[in-house]
Amino acid sequence: MRGVAQLRVGDMNTDSLGFIFISATVINNFVLAYFLGICPFLGVSAKIDTAMRMGIAVTFVMLVSSMAAFGIHIVLVAIDALYLQLIAYIVVIATTVQLVEMIIKKYSPALFRTLGIFLPLITTNCAILGVALWQTSRQYDFLQSVVFAIGAGLGFCLALIIMAGLREELELSDVPGIVDGAALTLIVAGILSTAFMGFGGLGG
Amino acid sequence: MSPNDLTMDDFLKGLWDENPVFVHLLGMCPVLAVSNTVINALSMGLATLFVLILSSALISMLRRIIPKQVRIAAFILIIATFVTVAEYVIQAISLEIHRGLGAFISLIVVNCMILGQAESFASKNNVVTSVLAATGAGVGFIFAIFCMGAVREVLGSGTFAGIDLFGPHYQPWVIMILPGGGFFVLGALLLVTNRINGWLVARKEVLEQEVAGSSATPGR
């Protein structure tokens, strides 16, 4: 394990910041290409307004936990305890979520009520842990990690808002009872995901 | 309440009536992400089952010790520990599977199904019942992810667990192993479950009416 870690530290990732950003936002969109954060994607995407706020909260948590994860990784490599990585990351994410929850509760009680149960559930949003784990395994430096986290967060917002827009329209249309609900949402998400594959060409 | 008359029910309801994926829509991320081949799907299912059973057992044992205020954090720590164990075990058994599943092994930690099981069942019931319910939910999860994997691999690459099914002239339906296909197949499977449940409910109603009818006739 130690050998592998040292080997990896040697070859730093040299992707340009622009590429990391575009890649995380649209080409490898976290929701539509990696299936991370599906629960809030299906749960909070009924209204554009809520979707946007949820997206911003998630982006913020992603950014903070990504920066924290960068520091933790350095410490864990230093004390040679990489097996604690997962546990340390999840604790940091849970703490950040708690922090965001308190901030939102203080400054915007209305938003706090709208997000409801989904706010604590950000902890179990795989997209956030995904950002932390991927930036580590891809050996991003600090700036790259920050750009990656912002890009992933914006990509999450984008997917959530598009989906919310589609679902608001769907409310008005007449669908057969059997597809109503989750099945319909998933099929729409499938079409959206296929559409996003078109961005693959941007990767060069 | 004696444990014996409850246990089988706790196990069985996880399989269909309260299937974590098809009914509660929990744990969707791994179901969509690593179900592009049957082997990946099954190993993911087994890893999840392992974590689910062990974490449920431990949480159920500690349920009187963990203070209520910090229970979620404590549950997540316990789950993360078992996920770390599972990750190293998979790495030791097969590097190929470890590479195929990638970060999704670590992401078992944030599988809402496991935390949901801990919060709603294991923290309130004794060890035996919790383990049985966890096994039921885990097997239900394996069933769901296996269905996904089988459909996607057969259609998308024309193979089943690596065995060629249709011969060399099969033109694979590539979209099925791409992300979009995951959403489509899960949507379609949900439709099928809705349909079957619709039939079951309808049949039950007919049966109940017949029973009511037959019991009412002699009285008249």
Coordinates of C-alpha atoms in Angstrom, one line a residue:
Chain A
M1 CA 0.0 0.0 0.0
R2 CA 2.8 2.4 0.9
G3 CA 4.7 1.7 -2.3
V4 CA 1.7 2.4 -4.4
A5 CA 1.0 5.7 -2.6
Q6 CA 4.6 6.8 -3.1
L7 CA 4.5 5.8 -6.7
R8 CA 1.4 7.8 -7.3
V9 CA 2.7 11.0 -5.6
G10 CA 5.4 10.9 -8.2
D11 CA 3.2 11.4 -11.3
M12 CA 1.1 14.4 -10.6
N13 CA -1.9 14.9 -12.8
T14 CA -1.2 17.6 -15.4
D15 CA -4.7 18.2 -16.8
S16 CA -5.3 21.9 -17.5
L17 CA -7.8 23.7 -15.2
G18 CA -10.1 24.5 -18.1
F19 CA -10.3 20.9 -19.1
I20 CA -11.0 19.7 -15.6
F21 CA -13.8 22.2 -15.3
I22 CA -15.5 21.5 -18.6
S23 CA -15.0 17.8 -18.0
A24 CA -16.6 17.8 -14.6
T25 CA -19.4 20.1 -15.6
V26 CA -20.7 18.6 -18.8
I27 CA -18.6 15.8 -20.4
N28 CA -18.5 13.6 -17.3
N29 CA -21.5 15.2 -15.5
F30 CA -21.7 13.7 -12.1
V31 CA -25.4 12.9 -12.2
L32 CA -25.9 12.0 -15.8
A33 CA -22.6 10.2 -16.6
Y34 CA -21.4 8.9 -13.2
F35 CA -24.8 8.4 -11.5
L36 CA -23.7 10.2 -8.4
G37 CA -26.2 12.0 -6.3
I38 CA -29.2 10.3 -7.8
C39 CA -31.3 10.5 -4.6
P40 CA -31.5 14.3 -4.5
F41 CA -31.7 14.3 -8.3
L42 CA -34.9 12.3 -8.1
G43 CA -36.1 13.7 -4.8
V44 CA -35.7 17.5 -5.0
S45 CA -36.1 18.1 -8.7
A46 CA -39.8 18.8 -8.7
K47 CA -39.5 22.6 -8.6
I48 CA -36.8 24.8 -10.3
D49 CA -36.6 27.1 -7.3
T50 CA -35.8 24.3 -4.8
A51 CA -33.6 22.6 -7.2
M52 CA -31.4 25.7 -7.6
R53 CA -31.1 26.2 -3.9
M54 CA -30.3 22.5 -3.3
G55 CA -27.7 22.8 -6.1
I56 CA -26.0 25.8 -4.4
A57 CA -25.9 24.1 -1.0
V58 CA -24.4 20.9 -2.6
T59 CA -21.8 23.0 -4.5
F60 CA -20.8 24.7 -1.3
V61 CA -20.4 21.5 0.7
M62 CA -18.5 20.0 -2.2
L63 CA -16.1 22.9 -2.3
V64 CA -15.4 23.0 1.5
S65 CA -15.1 19.2 1.8
S66 CA -12.9 19.0 -1.3
M67 CA -10.5 21.5 0.3
A68 CA -10.6 19.7 3.6
A69 CA -10.1 16.3 1.9
F70 CA -6.9 17.7 0.2
G71 CA -5.5 18.6 3.6
I72 CA -6.5 15.3 5.1
H73 CA -4.9 13.3 2.3
I74 CA -1.5 15.0 3.0
V75 CA -1.7 14.2 6.7
L76 CA -2.7 10.6 6.0
V77 CA 0.1 10.1 3.6
A78 CA 2.5 11.7 6.1
I79 CA 1.5 9.3 9.0
D80 CA 1.1 6.4 6.6
A81 CA -2.5 5.7 7.5
L82 CA -4.2 5.7 4.1
Y83 CA -6.7 3.0 5.3
L84 CA -8.4 5.7 7.3
Q85 CA -9.1 7.8 4.2
L86 CA -12.7 6.8 3.8
I87 CA -13.6 7.2 7.4
A88 CA -11.8 10.6 7.7
Y89 CA -13.5 12.0 4.5
I90 CA -17.0 11.0 5.6
V91 CA -16.5 12.6 9.0
V92 CA -15.4 15.8 7.4
I93 CA -18.4 15.8 5.0
A94 CA -20.8 15.1 7.8
T95 CA -19.3 18.1 9.8
T96 CA -19.5 20.4 6.8
V97 CA -23.1 19.5 6.2
Q98 CA -23.9 20.2 9.8
L99 CA -22.2 23.6 9.4
V100 CA -24.1 24.5 6.2
E101 CA -27.3 23.4 8.0
M102 CA -26.7 25.8 10.8
I103 CA -25.8 28.7 8.5
I104 CA -28.9 28.2 6.4
K105 CA -31.1 27.9 9.5
K106 CA -29.7 31.1 10.8
Y107 CA -29.9 33.2 7.7
S108 CA -32.8 31.7 5.7
P109 CA -35.3 29.8 7.7
A110 CA -37.6 29.6 4.6
L111 CA -35.0 27.8 2.6
F112 CA -34.3 25.6 5.6
R113 CA -37.9 24.5 5.6
T114 CA -38.0 24.0 1.8
L115 CA -35.0 21.8 1.8
G116 CA -36.3 19.9 4.8
I117 CA -35.0 16.3 5.1
F118 CA -32.7 16.7 2.1
L119 CA -30.4 19.0 3.9
P120 CA -29.0 16.4 6.3
L121 CA -29.2 13.9 3.5
I122 CA -26.5 15.9 1.6
T123 CA -24.1 13.8 3.9
T124 CA -25.1 10.7 2.0
N125 CA -24.9 12.4 -1.4
C126 CA -22.5 10.2 -3.2
A127 CA -21.4 13.1 -5.4
I128 CA -19.6 14.8 -2.6
L129 CA -17.7 11.8 -1.4
G130 CA -17.1 11.1 -5.1
V131 CA -15.4 14.4 -5.6
A132 CA -13.2 13.8 -2.6
L133 CA -12.2 10.3 -3.6
W134 CA -11.6 11.1 -7.3
Q135 CA -9.5 14.2 -6.7
T136 CA -7.3 12.0 -4.5
S137 CA -7.0 9.1 -6.9
R138 CA -6.4 11.4 -9.8
Q139 CA -3.7 13.2 -7.9
Y140 CA -5.0 16.7 -8.5
D141 CA -3.1 19.5 -6.8
F142 CA -4.9 22.1 -4.6
L143 CA -6.0 24.4 -7.4
Q144 CA -7.1 21.5 -9.6
S145 CA -9.1 20.1 -6.7
V146 CA -10.9 23.3 -6.1
V147 CA -11.7 23.7 -9.8
F148 CA -12.9 20.1 -10.0
A149 CA -15.2 20.6 -7.0
I150 CA -16.7 23.8 -8.4
G151 CA -17.1 22.2 -11.8
A152 CA -18.8 19.1 -10.4
G153 CA -21.0 21.2 -8.2
L154 CA -22.1 23.4 -11.2
G155 CA -22.7 20.2 -13.2
F156 CA -24.9 18.9 -10.4
C157 CA -26.8 22.2 -10.4
L158 CA -27.2 22.1 -14.2
A159 CA -28.6 18.6 -14.2
L160 CA -30.9 19.3 -11.3
I161 CA -32.3 22.5 -12.8
I162 CA -32.8 21.1 -16.3
M163 CA -34.6 18.1 -14.7
A164 CA -36.8 20.4 -12.6
G165 CA -37.7 22.4 -15.7
L166 CA -38.7 19.2 -17.5
R167 CA -40.7 17.9 -14.5
E168 CA -42.6 21.2 -14.2
E169 CA -43.7 20.8 -17.7
L170 CA -44.5 17.1 -17.2
E171 CA -46.9 18.0 -14.4
L172 CA -49.2 19.6 -17.0
S173 CA -49.1 16.7 -19.4
D174 CA -51.3 13.7 -19.4
V175 CA -49.3 10.6 -18.8
P176 CA -50.6 7.0 -18.4
G177 CA -50.9 6.2 -14.7
I178 CA -48.5 3.3 -14.8
V179 CA -45.5 5.4 -15.9
D180 CA -46.3 8.3 -13.5
G181 CA -43.7 8.9 -10.8
A182 CA -40.2 7.5 -10.6
A183 CA -40.3 5.5 -13.8
L184 CA -41.2 8.5 -15.9
T185 CA -38.5 10.6 -14.2
L186 CA -35.9 7.9 -14.8
I187 CA -36.8 7.6 -18.5
V188 CA -36.6 11.4 -18.9
A189 CA -33.2 11.3 -17.1
G190 CA -32.1 8.6 -19.6
I191 CA -33.0 10.9 -22.5
L192 CA -31.2 13.8 -20.8
S193 CA -28.1 11.6 -20.2
T194 CA -28.1 10.5 -23.8
A195 CA -28.2 14.2 -24.8
F196 CA -25.3 15.0 -22.6
M197 CA -23.2 12.3 -24.3
G198 CA -23.1 14.8 -27.2
F199 CA -20.7 16.9 -25.1
G200 CA -18.2 14.0 -25.3
G201 CA -16.8 15.6 -28.4
L202 CA -15.5 18.5 -26.3
G203 CA -13.0 16.2 -24.6
G204 CA -10.9 16.0 -27.8
Chain B
M1 CA -43.6 -10.4 21.0
S2 CA -41.8 -13.6 20.4
P3 CA -39.0 -13.4 17.8
N4 CA -40.0 -16.5 15.9
D5 CA -43.3 -15.5 14.3
L6 CA -41.7 -12.2 13.0
T7 CA -38.4 -13.3 11.6
M8 CA -39.4 -14.9 8.3
D9 CA -41.6 -11.9 7.5
D10 CA -38.8 -9.5 8.2
F11 CA -36.6 -11.4 5.8
L12 CA -39.2 -11.8 3.0
K13 CA -40.6 -8.3 2.9
G14 CA -37.1 -7.0 1.8
L15 CA -37.3 -9.2 -1.3
W16 CA -40.4 -7.8 -3.0
D17 CA -42.9 -5.8 -0.9
E18 CA -40.3 -3.5 0.4
N19 CA -37.5 -4.0 -2.1
P20 CA -35.1 -1.2 -1.4
V21 CA -34.5 -0.4 -5.0
F22 CA -37.8 -1.0 -6.8
V23 CA -40.1 0.2 -4.1
H24 CA -38.2 2.6 -1.9
L25 CA -35.9 3.9 -4.6
L26 CA -32.9 3.7 -2.2
G27 CA -29.4 2.9 -3.2
M28 CA -29.9 3.9 -6.8
C29 CA -26.4 5.2 -7.5
P30 CA -24.6 1.8 -7.5
V31 CA -27.6 0.1 -9.2
L32 CA -27.2 2.5 -12.1
A33 CA -23.5 2.9 -12.1
V34 CA -21.9 -0.6 -11.8
S35 CA -24.6 -2.6 -13.5
N36 CA -23.1 -2.7 -17.0
T37 CA -21.9 -6.3 -16.6
V38 CA -23.4 -9.2 -14.5
I39 CA -20.1 -9.8 -12.7
N40 CA -19.7 -6.2 -11.6
A41 CA -23.4 -6.1 -10.5
L42 CA -23.1 -9.3 -8.5
S43 CA -19.9 -8.3 -6.8
M44 CA -21.3 -4.9 -5.9
G45 CA -24.4 -6.6 -4.6
L46 CA -22.4 -9.1 -2.5
A47 CA -20.2 -6.3 -1.1
T48 CA -23.3 -4.3 -0.1
L49 CA -24.9 -7.3 1.5
F50 CA -21.7 -7.9 3.5
V51 CA -21.6 -4.3 4.8
L52 CA -25.4 -4.2 5.4
I53 CA -25.4 -7.4 7.5
L54 CA -22.4 -6.6 9.6
S55 CA -23.2 -3.0 10.2
S56 CA -26.8 -3.8 11.1
A57 CA -25.6 -6.4 13.6
L58 CA -23.1 -4.1 15.2
I59 CA -25.5 -1.1 15.3
S60 CA -28.2 -3.3 16.8
M61 CA -25.8 -4.5 19.5
L62 CA -24.8 -0.9 20.3
R63 CA -28.2 0.6 20.0
R64 CA -28.5 1.2 23.8
I65 CA -25.0 2.7 24.1
I66 CA -25.1 5.2 21.2
P67 CA -26.5 8.5 22.3
K68 CA -29.5 9.7 20.3
Q69 CA -28.0 13.0 19.2
V70 CA -24.9 11.6 17.5
R71 CA -26.5 8.4 16.2
I72 CA -26.2 9.3 12.5
A73 CA -22.5 10.1 12.8
A74 CA -21.9 6.9 14.8
F75 CA -23.8 4.8 12.2
I76 CA -21.8 6.3 9.3
L77 CA -18.6 5.6 11.1
I78 CA -19.5 2.0 11.7
I79 CA -20.6 1.6 8.1
A80 CA -17.4 3.3 6.8
T81 CA -15.3 0.8 8.9
F82 CA -17.0 -2.2 7.3
V83 CA -16.8 -0.6 3.8
T84 CA -13.0 -0.2 4.3
V85 CA -12.8 -3.9 5.3
A86 CA -14.9 -4.8 2.2
E87 CA -12.7 -2.7 -0.1
Y88 CA -9.4 -4.4 1.1
V89 CA -11.0 -7.9 0.9
I90 CA -12.1 -7.3 -2.7
Q91 CA -8.7 -5.9 -3.6
A92 CA -7.2 -9.1 -2.1
I93 CA -9.5 -11.4 -3.9
S94 CA -9.6 -9.9 -7.4
L95 CA -7.8 -6.8 -8.7
E96 CA -9.9 -7.0 -11.9
I97 CA -13.2 -6.6 -10.0
H98 CA -11.6 -3.9 -7.8
R99 CA -10.7 -2.0 -10.9
G100 CA -14.2 -2.6 -12.5
L101 CA -16.0 -1.2 -9.5
G102 CA -13.5 1.6 -8.9
A103 CA -14.6 4.3 -6.4
F104 CA -18.0 2.8 -6.1
I105 CA -16.8 0.3 -3.5
S106 CA -15.9 3.3 -1.2
L107 CA -19.2 4.9 -2.2
I108 CA -21.1 2.0 -0.5
V109 CA -20.7 4.2 2.6
V110 CA -23.2 6.7 1.2
N111 CA -25.6 4.1 0.0
C112 CA -28.8 5.5 1.5
M113 CA -30.2 2.0 1.8
I114 CA -27.7 1.0 4.5
L115 CA -28.1 4.1 6.5
G116 CA -31.9 3.8 6.1
Q117 CA -31.8 0.2 7.4
A118 CA -29.7 1.3 10.3
E119 CA -31.9 4.2 11.2
S120 CA -35.3 2.7 10.7
F121 CA -34.7 -0.9 11.7
A122 CA -31.4 -1.9 13.3
S123 CA -31.4 0.8 15.9
K124 CA -34.8 -0.3 17.2
N125 CA -34.7 -4.1 17.0
N126 CA -32.7 -7.0 18.5
V127 CA -29.7 -8.5 16.8
V128 CA -31.3 -11.5 15.2
T129 CA -34.3 -9.6 13.8
S130 CA -32.0 -6.9 12.5
V131 CA -29.6 -9.3 10.8
L132 CA -32.6 -11.1 9.2
A133 CA -34.1 -7.9 7.9
A134 CA -30.7 -6.7 6.7
T135 CA -30.2 -10.0 4.8
G136 CA -33.7 -9.6 3.3
A137 CA -33.0 -6.1 2.1
G138 CA -29.5 -7.1 0.9
V139 CA -30.8 -10.0 -1.1
G140 CA -33.5 -7.7 -2.5
F141 CA -30.8 -5.3 -3.5
I142 CA -28.8 -8.1 -5.2
F143 CA -31.9 -9.2 -7.0
A144 CA -32.5 -5.6 -8.3
I145 CA -28.9 -5.0 -9.3
F146 CA -28.7 -8.5 -10.9
C147 CA -31.8 -7.8 -13.1
M148 CA -30.2 -4.5 -14.2
G149 CA -26.8 -6.1 -14.9
A150 CA -28.4 -9.0 -16.8
V151 CA -30.6 -6.8 -19.0
R152 CA -27.8 -4.3 -19.7
E153 CA -25.1 -6.8 -20.5
V154 CA -27.2 -9.1 -22.7
L155 CA -28.5 -6.2 -24.7
G156 CA -25.5 -4.0 -24.6
S157 CA -22.7 -6.5 -25.3
G158 CA -24.5 -9.7 -26.3
T159 CA -22.9 -11.6 -23.4
F160 CA -24.0 -13.0 -20.1
A161 CA -21.3 -12.9 -17.4
G162 CA -18.7 -12.9 -20.2
I163 CA -20.3 -15.9 -22.1
D164 CA -21.1 -15.0 -25.7
L165 CA -24.8 -15.5 -26.3
F166 CA -25.7 -14.5 -29.9
G167 CA -22.6 -15.4 -31.9
P168 CA -20.3 -13.1 -33.9
H169 CA -23.0 -11.4 -36.0
Y170 CA -24.8 -9.8 -33.1
Q171 CA -24.7 -6.0 -33.4
P172 CA -24.5 -4.9 -29.7
W173 CA -27.1 -2.3 -28.6
V174 CA -24.3 -0.1 -27.2
I175 CA -26.5 2.5 -25.6
M176 CA -27.5 0.0 -23.0
I177 CA -24.0 -0.1 -21.4
L178 CA -23.7 3.7 -21.6
P179 CA -25.1 5.9 -18.8
G180 CA -28.3 6.6 -20.7
G181 CA -29.1 2.9 -20.9
G182 CA -28.8 2.6 -17.2
F183 CA -31.6 5.1 -16.7
F184 CA -33.8 3.5 -19.4
V185 CA -33.4 0.0 -18.0
L186 CA -34.1 1.1 -14.4
G187 CA -37.2 3.0 -15.6
A188 CA -38.4 0.0 -17.6
L189 CA -37.8 -2.3 -14.6
L190 CA -39.8 0.1 -12.4
L191 CA -42.6 0.0 -15.0
V192 CA -42.6 -3.8 -14.9
T193 CA -42.7 -3.9 -11.0
N194 CA -45.5 -1.3 -11.0
R195 CA -47.4 -3.5 -13.5
I196 CA -46.9 -6.7 -11.5
N197 CA -47.9 -5.0 -8.3
G198 CA -51.0 -3.6 -10.0
W199 CA -51.9 -7.2 -11.0
L200 CA -51.2 -8.5 -7.5
V201 CA -53.4 -5.8 -5.9
A202 CA -56.2 -6.4 -8.4
R203 CA -56.1 -10.2 -7.8
K204 CA -56.1 -9.7 -4.1
E205 CA -59.2 -7.5 -4.4
V206 CA -61.0 -10.1 -6.6
L207 CA -60.1 -12.9 -4.1
E208 CA -61.3 -10.8 -1.2
Q209 CA -64.6 -10.1 -3.0
E210 CA -65.0 -13.8 -3.7
V211 CA -64.3 -14.6 0.0
A212 CA -66.7 -11.9 1.1
G213 CA -69.3 -13.1 -1.5
S214 CA -69.1 -16.8 -0.5
S215 CA -69.3 -16.0 3.2
A216 CA -72.2 -13.7 2.6
T217 CA -74.3 -16.1 0.6
P218 CA -75.0 -18.8 3.2
G219 CA -76.1 -16.2 5.6
R220 CA -78.9 -15.0 3.3

